[in-house]
PDB file of C-alpha atoms in Angstrom:
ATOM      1  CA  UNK F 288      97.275  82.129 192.609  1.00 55.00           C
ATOM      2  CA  UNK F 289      94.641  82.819 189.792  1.00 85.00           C
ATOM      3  CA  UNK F 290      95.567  86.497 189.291  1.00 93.00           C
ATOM      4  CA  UNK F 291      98.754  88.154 188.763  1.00 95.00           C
ATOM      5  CA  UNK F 292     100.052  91.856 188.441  1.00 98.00           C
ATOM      6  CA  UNK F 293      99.779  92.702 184.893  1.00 97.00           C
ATOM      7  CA  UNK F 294     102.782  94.508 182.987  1.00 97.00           C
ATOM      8  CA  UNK F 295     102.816  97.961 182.110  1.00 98.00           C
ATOM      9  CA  UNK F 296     102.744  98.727 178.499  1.00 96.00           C
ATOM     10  CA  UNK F 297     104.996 100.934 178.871  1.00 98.00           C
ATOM     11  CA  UNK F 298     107.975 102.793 181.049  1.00 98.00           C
ATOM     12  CA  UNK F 299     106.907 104.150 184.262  1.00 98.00           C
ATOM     13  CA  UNK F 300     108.388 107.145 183.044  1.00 98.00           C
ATOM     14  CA  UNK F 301     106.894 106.985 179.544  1.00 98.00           C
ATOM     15  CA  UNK F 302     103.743 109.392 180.772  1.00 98.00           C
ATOM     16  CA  UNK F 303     106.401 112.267 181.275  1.00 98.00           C
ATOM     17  CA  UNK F 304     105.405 115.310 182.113  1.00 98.00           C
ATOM     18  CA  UNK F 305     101.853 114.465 182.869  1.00 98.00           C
ATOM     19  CA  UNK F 306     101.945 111.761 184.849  1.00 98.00           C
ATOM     20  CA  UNK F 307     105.463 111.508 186.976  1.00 98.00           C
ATOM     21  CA  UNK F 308     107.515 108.025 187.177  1.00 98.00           C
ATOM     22  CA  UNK F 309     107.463 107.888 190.908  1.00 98.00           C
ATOM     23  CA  UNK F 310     103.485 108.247 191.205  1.00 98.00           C
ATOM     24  CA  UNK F 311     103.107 105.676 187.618  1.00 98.00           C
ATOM     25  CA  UNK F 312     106.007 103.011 189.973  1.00 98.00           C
ATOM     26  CA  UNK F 313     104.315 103.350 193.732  1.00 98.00           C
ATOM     27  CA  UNK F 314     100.387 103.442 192.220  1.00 98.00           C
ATOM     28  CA  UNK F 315     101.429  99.652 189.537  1.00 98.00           C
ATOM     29  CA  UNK F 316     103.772  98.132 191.983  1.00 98.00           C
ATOM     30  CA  UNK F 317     102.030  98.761 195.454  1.00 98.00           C
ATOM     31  CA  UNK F 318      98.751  99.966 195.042  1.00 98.00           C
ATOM     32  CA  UNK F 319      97.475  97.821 192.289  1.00 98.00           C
ATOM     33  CA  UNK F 320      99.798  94.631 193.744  1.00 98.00           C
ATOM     34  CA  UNK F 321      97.811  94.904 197.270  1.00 98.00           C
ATOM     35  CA  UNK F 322      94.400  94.192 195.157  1.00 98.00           C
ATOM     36  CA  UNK F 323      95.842  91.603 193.481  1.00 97.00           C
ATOM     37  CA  UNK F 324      97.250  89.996 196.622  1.00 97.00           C
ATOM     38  CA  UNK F 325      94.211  90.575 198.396  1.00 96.00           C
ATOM     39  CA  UNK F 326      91.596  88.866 195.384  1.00 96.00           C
ATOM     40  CA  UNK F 327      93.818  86.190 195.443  1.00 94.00           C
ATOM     41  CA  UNK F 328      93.717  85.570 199.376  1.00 93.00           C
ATOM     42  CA  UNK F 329      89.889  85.474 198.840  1.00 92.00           C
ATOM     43  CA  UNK F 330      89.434  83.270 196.251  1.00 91.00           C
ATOM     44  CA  UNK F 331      91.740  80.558 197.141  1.00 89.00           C
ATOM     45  CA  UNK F 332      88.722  79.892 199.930  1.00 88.00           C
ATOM     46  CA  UNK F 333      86.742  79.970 196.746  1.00 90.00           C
ATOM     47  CA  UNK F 334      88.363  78.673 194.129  1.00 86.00           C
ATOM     48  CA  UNK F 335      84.905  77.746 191.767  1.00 86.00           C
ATOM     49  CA  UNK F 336      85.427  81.927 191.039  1.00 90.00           C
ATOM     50  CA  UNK F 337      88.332  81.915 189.461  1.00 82.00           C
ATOM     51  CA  UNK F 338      86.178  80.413 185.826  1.00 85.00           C
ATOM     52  CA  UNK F 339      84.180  83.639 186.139  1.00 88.00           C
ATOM     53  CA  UNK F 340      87.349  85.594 184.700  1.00 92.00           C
ATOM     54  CA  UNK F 341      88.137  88.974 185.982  1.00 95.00           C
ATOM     55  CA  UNK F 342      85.554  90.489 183.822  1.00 96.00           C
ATOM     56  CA  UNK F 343      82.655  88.237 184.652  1.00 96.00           C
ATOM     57  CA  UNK F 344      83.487  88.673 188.677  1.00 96.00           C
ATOM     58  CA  UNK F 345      83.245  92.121 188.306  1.00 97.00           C
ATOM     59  CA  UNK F 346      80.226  91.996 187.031  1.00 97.00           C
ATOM     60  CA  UNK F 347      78.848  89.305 189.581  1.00 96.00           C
ATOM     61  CA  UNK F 348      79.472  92.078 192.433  1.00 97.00           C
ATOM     62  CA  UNK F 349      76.030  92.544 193.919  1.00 95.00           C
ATOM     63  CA  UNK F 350      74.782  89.351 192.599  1.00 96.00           C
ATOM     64  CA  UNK F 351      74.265  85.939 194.337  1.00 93.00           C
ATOM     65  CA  UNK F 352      77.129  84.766 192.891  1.00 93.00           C
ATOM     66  CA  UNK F 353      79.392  85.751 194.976  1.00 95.00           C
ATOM     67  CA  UNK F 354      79.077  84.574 198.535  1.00 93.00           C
ATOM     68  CA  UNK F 355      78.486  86.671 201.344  1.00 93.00           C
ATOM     69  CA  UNK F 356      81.957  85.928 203.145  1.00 91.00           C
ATOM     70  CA  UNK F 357      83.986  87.465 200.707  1.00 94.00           C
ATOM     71  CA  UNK F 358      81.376  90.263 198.737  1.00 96.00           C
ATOM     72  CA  UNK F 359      83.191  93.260 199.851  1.00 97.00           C
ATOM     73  CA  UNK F 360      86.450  91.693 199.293  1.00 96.00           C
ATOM     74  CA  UNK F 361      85.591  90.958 195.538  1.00 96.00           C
ATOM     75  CA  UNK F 362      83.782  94.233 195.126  1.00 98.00           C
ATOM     76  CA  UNK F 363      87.066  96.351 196.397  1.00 98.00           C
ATOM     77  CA  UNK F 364      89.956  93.775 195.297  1.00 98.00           C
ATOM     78  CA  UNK F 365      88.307  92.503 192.165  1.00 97.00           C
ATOM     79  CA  UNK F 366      87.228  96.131 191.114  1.00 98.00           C
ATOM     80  CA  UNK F 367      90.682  97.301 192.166  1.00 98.00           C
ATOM     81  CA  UNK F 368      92.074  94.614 189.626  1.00 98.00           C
ATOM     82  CA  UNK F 369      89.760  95.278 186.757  1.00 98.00           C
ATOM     83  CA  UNK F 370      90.163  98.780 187.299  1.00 98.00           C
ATOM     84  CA  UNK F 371      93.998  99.259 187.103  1.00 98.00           C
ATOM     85  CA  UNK F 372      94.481  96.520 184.297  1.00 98.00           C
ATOM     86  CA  UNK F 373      92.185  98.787 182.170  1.00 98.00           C
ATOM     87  CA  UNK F 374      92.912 101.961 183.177  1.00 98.00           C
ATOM     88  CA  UNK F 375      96.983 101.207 182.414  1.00 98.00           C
ATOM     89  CA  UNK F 376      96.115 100.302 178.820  1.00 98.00           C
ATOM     90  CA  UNK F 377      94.245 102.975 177.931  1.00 98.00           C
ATOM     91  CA  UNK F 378      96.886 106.014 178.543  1.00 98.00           C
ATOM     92  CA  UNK F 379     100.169 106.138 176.285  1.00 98.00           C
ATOM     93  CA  UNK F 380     102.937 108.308 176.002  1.00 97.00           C
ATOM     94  CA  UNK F 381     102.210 112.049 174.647  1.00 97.00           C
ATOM     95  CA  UNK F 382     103.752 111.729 171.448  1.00 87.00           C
ATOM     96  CA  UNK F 383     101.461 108.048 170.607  1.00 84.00           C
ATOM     97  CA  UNK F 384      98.609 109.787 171.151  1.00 81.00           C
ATOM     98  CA  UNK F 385      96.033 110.451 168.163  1.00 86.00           C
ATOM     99  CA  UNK F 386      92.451 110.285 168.539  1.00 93.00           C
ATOM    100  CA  UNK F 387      88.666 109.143 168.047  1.00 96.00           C
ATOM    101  CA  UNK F 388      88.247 106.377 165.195  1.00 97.00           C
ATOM    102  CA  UNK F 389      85.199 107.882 163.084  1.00 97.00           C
ATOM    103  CA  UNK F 390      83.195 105.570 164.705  1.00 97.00           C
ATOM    104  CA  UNK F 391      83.893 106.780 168.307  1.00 98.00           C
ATOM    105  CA  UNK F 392      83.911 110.326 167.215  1.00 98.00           C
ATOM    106  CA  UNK F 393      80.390 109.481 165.435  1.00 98.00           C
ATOM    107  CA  UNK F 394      78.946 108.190 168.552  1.00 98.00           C
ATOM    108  CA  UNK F 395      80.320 110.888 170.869  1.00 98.00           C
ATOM    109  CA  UNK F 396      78.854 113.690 168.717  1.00 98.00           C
ATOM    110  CA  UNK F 397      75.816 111.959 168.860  1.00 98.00           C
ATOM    111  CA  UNK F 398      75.817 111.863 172.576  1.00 98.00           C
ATOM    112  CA  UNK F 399      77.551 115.045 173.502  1.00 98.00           C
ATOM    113  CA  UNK F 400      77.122 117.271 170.806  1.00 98.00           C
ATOM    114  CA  UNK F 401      81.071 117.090 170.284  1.00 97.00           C
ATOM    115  CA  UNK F 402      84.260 116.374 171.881  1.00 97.00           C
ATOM    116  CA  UNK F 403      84.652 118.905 173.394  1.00 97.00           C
ATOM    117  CA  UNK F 404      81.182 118.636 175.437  1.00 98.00           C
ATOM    118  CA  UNK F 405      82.376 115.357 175.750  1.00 98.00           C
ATOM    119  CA  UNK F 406      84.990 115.941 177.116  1.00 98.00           C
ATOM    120  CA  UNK F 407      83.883 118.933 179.664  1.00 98.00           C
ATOM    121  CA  UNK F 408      81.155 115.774 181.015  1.00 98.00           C
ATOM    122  CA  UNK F 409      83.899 113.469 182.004  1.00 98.00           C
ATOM    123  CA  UNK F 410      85.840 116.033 183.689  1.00 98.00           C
ATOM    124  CA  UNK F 411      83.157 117.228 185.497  1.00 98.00           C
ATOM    125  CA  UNK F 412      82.305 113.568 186.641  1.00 98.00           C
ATOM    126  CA  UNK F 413      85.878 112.690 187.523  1.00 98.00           C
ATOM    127  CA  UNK F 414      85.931 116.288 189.610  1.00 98.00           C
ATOM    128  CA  UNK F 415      82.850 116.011 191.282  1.00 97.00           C
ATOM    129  CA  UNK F 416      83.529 112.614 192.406  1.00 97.00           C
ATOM    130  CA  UNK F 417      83.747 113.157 196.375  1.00 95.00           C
ATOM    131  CA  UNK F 418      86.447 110.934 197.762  1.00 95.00           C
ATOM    132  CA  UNK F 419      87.560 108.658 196.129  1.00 97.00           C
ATOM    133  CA  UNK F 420      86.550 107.183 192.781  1.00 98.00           C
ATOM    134  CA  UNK F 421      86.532 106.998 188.780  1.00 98.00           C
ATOM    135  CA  UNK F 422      85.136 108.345 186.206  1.00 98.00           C
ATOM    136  CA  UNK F 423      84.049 106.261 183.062  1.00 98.00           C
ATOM    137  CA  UNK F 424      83.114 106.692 179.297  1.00 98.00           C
ATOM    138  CA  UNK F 425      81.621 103.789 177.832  1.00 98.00           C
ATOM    139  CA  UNK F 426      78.739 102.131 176.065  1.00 98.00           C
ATOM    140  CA  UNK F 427      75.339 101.737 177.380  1.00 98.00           C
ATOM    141  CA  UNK F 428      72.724  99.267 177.362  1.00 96.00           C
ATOM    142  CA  UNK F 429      71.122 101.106 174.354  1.00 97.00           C
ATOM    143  CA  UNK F 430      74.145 101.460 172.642  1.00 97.00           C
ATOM    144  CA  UNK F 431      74.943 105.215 173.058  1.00 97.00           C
ATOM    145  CA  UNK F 432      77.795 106.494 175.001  1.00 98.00           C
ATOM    146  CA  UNK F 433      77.401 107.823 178.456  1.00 98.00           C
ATOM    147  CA  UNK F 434      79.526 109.244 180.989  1.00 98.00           C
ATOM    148  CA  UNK F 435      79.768 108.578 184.746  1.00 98.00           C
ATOM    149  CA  UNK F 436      81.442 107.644 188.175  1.00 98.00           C
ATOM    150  CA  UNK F 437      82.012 105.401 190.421  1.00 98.00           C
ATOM    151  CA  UNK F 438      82.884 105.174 194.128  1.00 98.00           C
ATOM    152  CA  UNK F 439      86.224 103.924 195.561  1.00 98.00           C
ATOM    153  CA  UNK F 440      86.846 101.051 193.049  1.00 98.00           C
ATOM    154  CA  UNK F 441      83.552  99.821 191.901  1.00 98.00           C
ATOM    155  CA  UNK F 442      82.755  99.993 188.128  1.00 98.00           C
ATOM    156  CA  UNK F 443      80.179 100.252 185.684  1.00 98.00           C
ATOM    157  CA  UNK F 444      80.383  96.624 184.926  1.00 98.00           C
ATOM    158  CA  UNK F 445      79.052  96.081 188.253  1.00 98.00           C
ATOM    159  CA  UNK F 446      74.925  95.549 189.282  1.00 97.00           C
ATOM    160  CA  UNK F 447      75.779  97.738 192.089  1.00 96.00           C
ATOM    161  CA  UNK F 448      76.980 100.676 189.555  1.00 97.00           C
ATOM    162  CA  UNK F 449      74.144 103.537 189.411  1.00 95.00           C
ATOM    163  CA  UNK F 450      74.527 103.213 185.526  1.00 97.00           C
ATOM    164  CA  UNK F 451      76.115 100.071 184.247  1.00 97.00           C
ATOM    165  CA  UNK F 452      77.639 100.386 180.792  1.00 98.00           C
ATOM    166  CA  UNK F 453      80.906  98.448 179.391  1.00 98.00           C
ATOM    167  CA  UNK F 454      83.587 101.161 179.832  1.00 98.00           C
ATOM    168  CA  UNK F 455      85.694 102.203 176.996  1.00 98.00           C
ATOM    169  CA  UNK F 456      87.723 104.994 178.974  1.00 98.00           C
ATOM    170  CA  UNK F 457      88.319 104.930 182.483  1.00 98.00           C
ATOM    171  CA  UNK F 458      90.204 107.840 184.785  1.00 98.00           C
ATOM    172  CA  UNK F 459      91.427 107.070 188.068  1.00 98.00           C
ATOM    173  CA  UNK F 460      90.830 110.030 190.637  1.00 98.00           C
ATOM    174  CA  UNK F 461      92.085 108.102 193.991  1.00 98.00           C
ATOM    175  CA  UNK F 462      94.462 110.401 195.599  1.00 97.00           C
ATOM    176  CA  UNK F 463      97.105 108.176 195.054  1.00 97.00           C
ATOM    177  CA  UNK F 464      97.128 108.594 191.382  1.00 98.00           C
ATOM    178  CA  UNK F 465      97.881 112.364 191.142  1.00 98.00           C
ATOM    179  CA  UNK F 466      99.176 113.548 194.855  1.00 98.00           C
ATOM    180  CA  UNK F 467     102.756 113.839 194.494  1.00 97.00           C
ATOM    181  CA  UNK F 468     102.667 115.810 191.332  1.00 98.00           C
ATOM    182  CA  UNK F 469      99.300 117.741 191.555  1.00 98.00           C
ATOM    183  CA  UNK F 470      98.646 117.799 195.737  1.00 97.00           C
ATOM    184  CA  UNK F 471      95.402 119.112 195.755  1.00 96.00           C
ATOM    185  CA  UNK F 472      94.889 120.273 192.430  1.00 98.00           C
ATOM    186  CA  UNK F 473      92.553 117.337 191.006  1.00 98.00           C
ATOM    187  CA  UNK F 474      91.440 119.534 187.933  1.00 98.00           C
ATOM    188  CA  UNK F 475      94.839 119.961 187.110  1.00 98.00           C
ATOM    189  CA  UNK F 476      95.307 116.439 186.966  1.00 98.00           C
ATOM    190  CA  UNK F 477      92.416 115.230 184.896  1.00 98.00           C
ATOM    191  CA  UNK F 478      93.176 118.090 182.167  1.00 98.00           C
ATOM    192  CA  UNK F 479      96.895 116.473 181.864  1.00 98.00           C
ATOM    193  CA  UNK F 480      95.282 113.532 181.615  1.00 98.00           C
ATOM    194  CA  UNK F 481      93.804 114.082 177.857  1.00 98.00           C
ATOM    195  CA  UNK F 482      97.305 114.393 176.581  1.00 97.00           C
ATOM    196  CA  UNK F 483      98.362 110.820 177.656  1.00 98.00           C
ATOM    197  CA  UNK F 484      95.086 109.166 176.688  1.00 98.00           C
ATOM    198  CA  UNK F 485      95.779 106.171 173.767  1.00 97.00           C
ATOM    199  CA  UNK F 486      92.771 106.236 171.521  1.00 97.00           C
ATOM    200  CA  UNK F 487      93.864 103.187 169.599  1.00 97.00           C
ATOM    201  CA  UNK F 488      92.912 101.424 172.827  1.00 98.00           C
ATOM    202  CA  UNK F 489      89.795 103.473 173.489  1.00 98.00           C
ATOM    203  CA  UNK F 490      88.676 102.969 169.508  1.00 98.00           C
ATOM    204  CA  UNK F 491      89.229  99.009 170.141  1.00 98.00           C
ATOM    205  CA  UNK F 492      87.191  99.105 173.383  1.00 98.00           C
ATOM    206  CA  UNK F 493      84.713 101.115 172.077  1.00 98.00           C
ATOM    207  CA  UNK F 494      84.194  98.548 168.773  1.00 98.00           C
ATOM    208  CA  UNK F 495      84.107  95.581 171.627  1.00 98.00           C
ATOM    209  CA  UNK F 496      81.623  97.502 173.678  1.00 98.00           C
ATOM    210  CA  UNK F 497      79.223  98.043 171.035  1.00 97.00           C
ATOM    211  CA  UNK F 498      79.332  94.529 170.119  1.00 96.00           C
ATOM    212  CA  UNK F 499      78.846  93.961 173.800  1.00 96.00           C
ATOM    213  CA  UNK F 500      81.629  92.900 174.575  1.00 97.00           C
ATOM    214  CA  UNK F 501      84.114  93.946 177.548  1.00 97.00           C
ATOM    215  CA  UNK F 502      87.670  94.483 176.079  1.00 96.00           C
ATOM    216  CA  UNK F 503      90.346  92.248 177.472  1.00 93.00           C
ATOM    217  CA  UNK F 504      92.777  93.296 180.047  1.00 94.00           C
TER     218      UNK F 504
END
């Protein structure tokens, strides 16, 4: 079995009050386990994927790389996989959570204007995502930051990705992330999540990124 289910950095309880233990145990140990059982039931028939690494499959989704049989499978599993892995590393407890580098904060005032505007952008992209999704900071082709989402669990690492960019920061608005504390009340989730966010990680991925680079997970 190539893949396995990463650890948490961290308690399932850790994210307290923002994110409840129940929601942080049922959306490691049974959502993200069921992509990782799945990728791994597709590429045993392919086994020659497995040297890509998790990174490089994702972003062979929507090339010819991947065959046919098992494109969907790798596009939902593998971008479930990427997606979790990252996603748990860059959120911390509350009281470990500082902020931009000067570097990140440079760039993002460049791009946004400020943090703040920042900040309103990748809420609005994580809201407005209908369904299912993400929403993603990272760094463009350029080198600037952008902000945007993604459908069910593709990523911007992906060809098929509307604007592919190495992420640096990564929210996950599936249902399943936020229901049981938040119901319906998606805003009120992706505010809380700006007080669990761990900016040492987001500062590393961000000085990978602009070396071009995706961050290890």
């Amino acid at each position: 079995m190539p893949y396995d289910l990463p650890a948490l950095p961290y308690g399932y309880e850790a994210l307290e009050p923002y994110v409840d233990a129940t929601t942080m145990n049922i959306h490691h140990t049974k959502h993200h386990q069921a992509y990782v059982t799945a990728l791994n039931g597709a590429m045993d028939k392919f086994p020659e994927l497995a040297s890509l690494g998790l990174a490089d499959l994702n972003k062979s989704v929507g090339t010819d790389k991947i065959p046919k049989d098992i494109a969907t499978v790798i596009r939902n599993h593998g971008g479930g996989h990427w997606n979790h892995s990252f996603f748990w590393k860059v959120m911390t407890a509350p009281s470990d959570t500082n902020g931009a580098s000067t570097e990140l904060k440079a760039a993002i005032d460049s791009a946004f204007g400020s943090s703040d505007e920042m900040k309103t952008k990748f809420n609005a992209a994580a809201a407005s995502r209908f369904g299912s999704g993400w929403a993603w900071l990272g760094v463009k082709a350029d080198g600037s930051l952008g902000v945007t989402s993604t459908p069910n669990q593709d990523n911007p690492l992906q060809t098929v990705a509307d604007d592919q960019m190495i992420p640096v920061l990564a929210l996950d608005v599936w249902e399943h992330a936020y229901y049981l504390k938040y119901q319906n009340r998606r805003p009120e989730y992706i505010s809380a999540f700006w007080n669990v966010v761990n900016w040492e990680q987001v500062n590393a991925n961000f000085k990978d990124a602009k070396a071009g680079n995706v961050s290890s997970v």
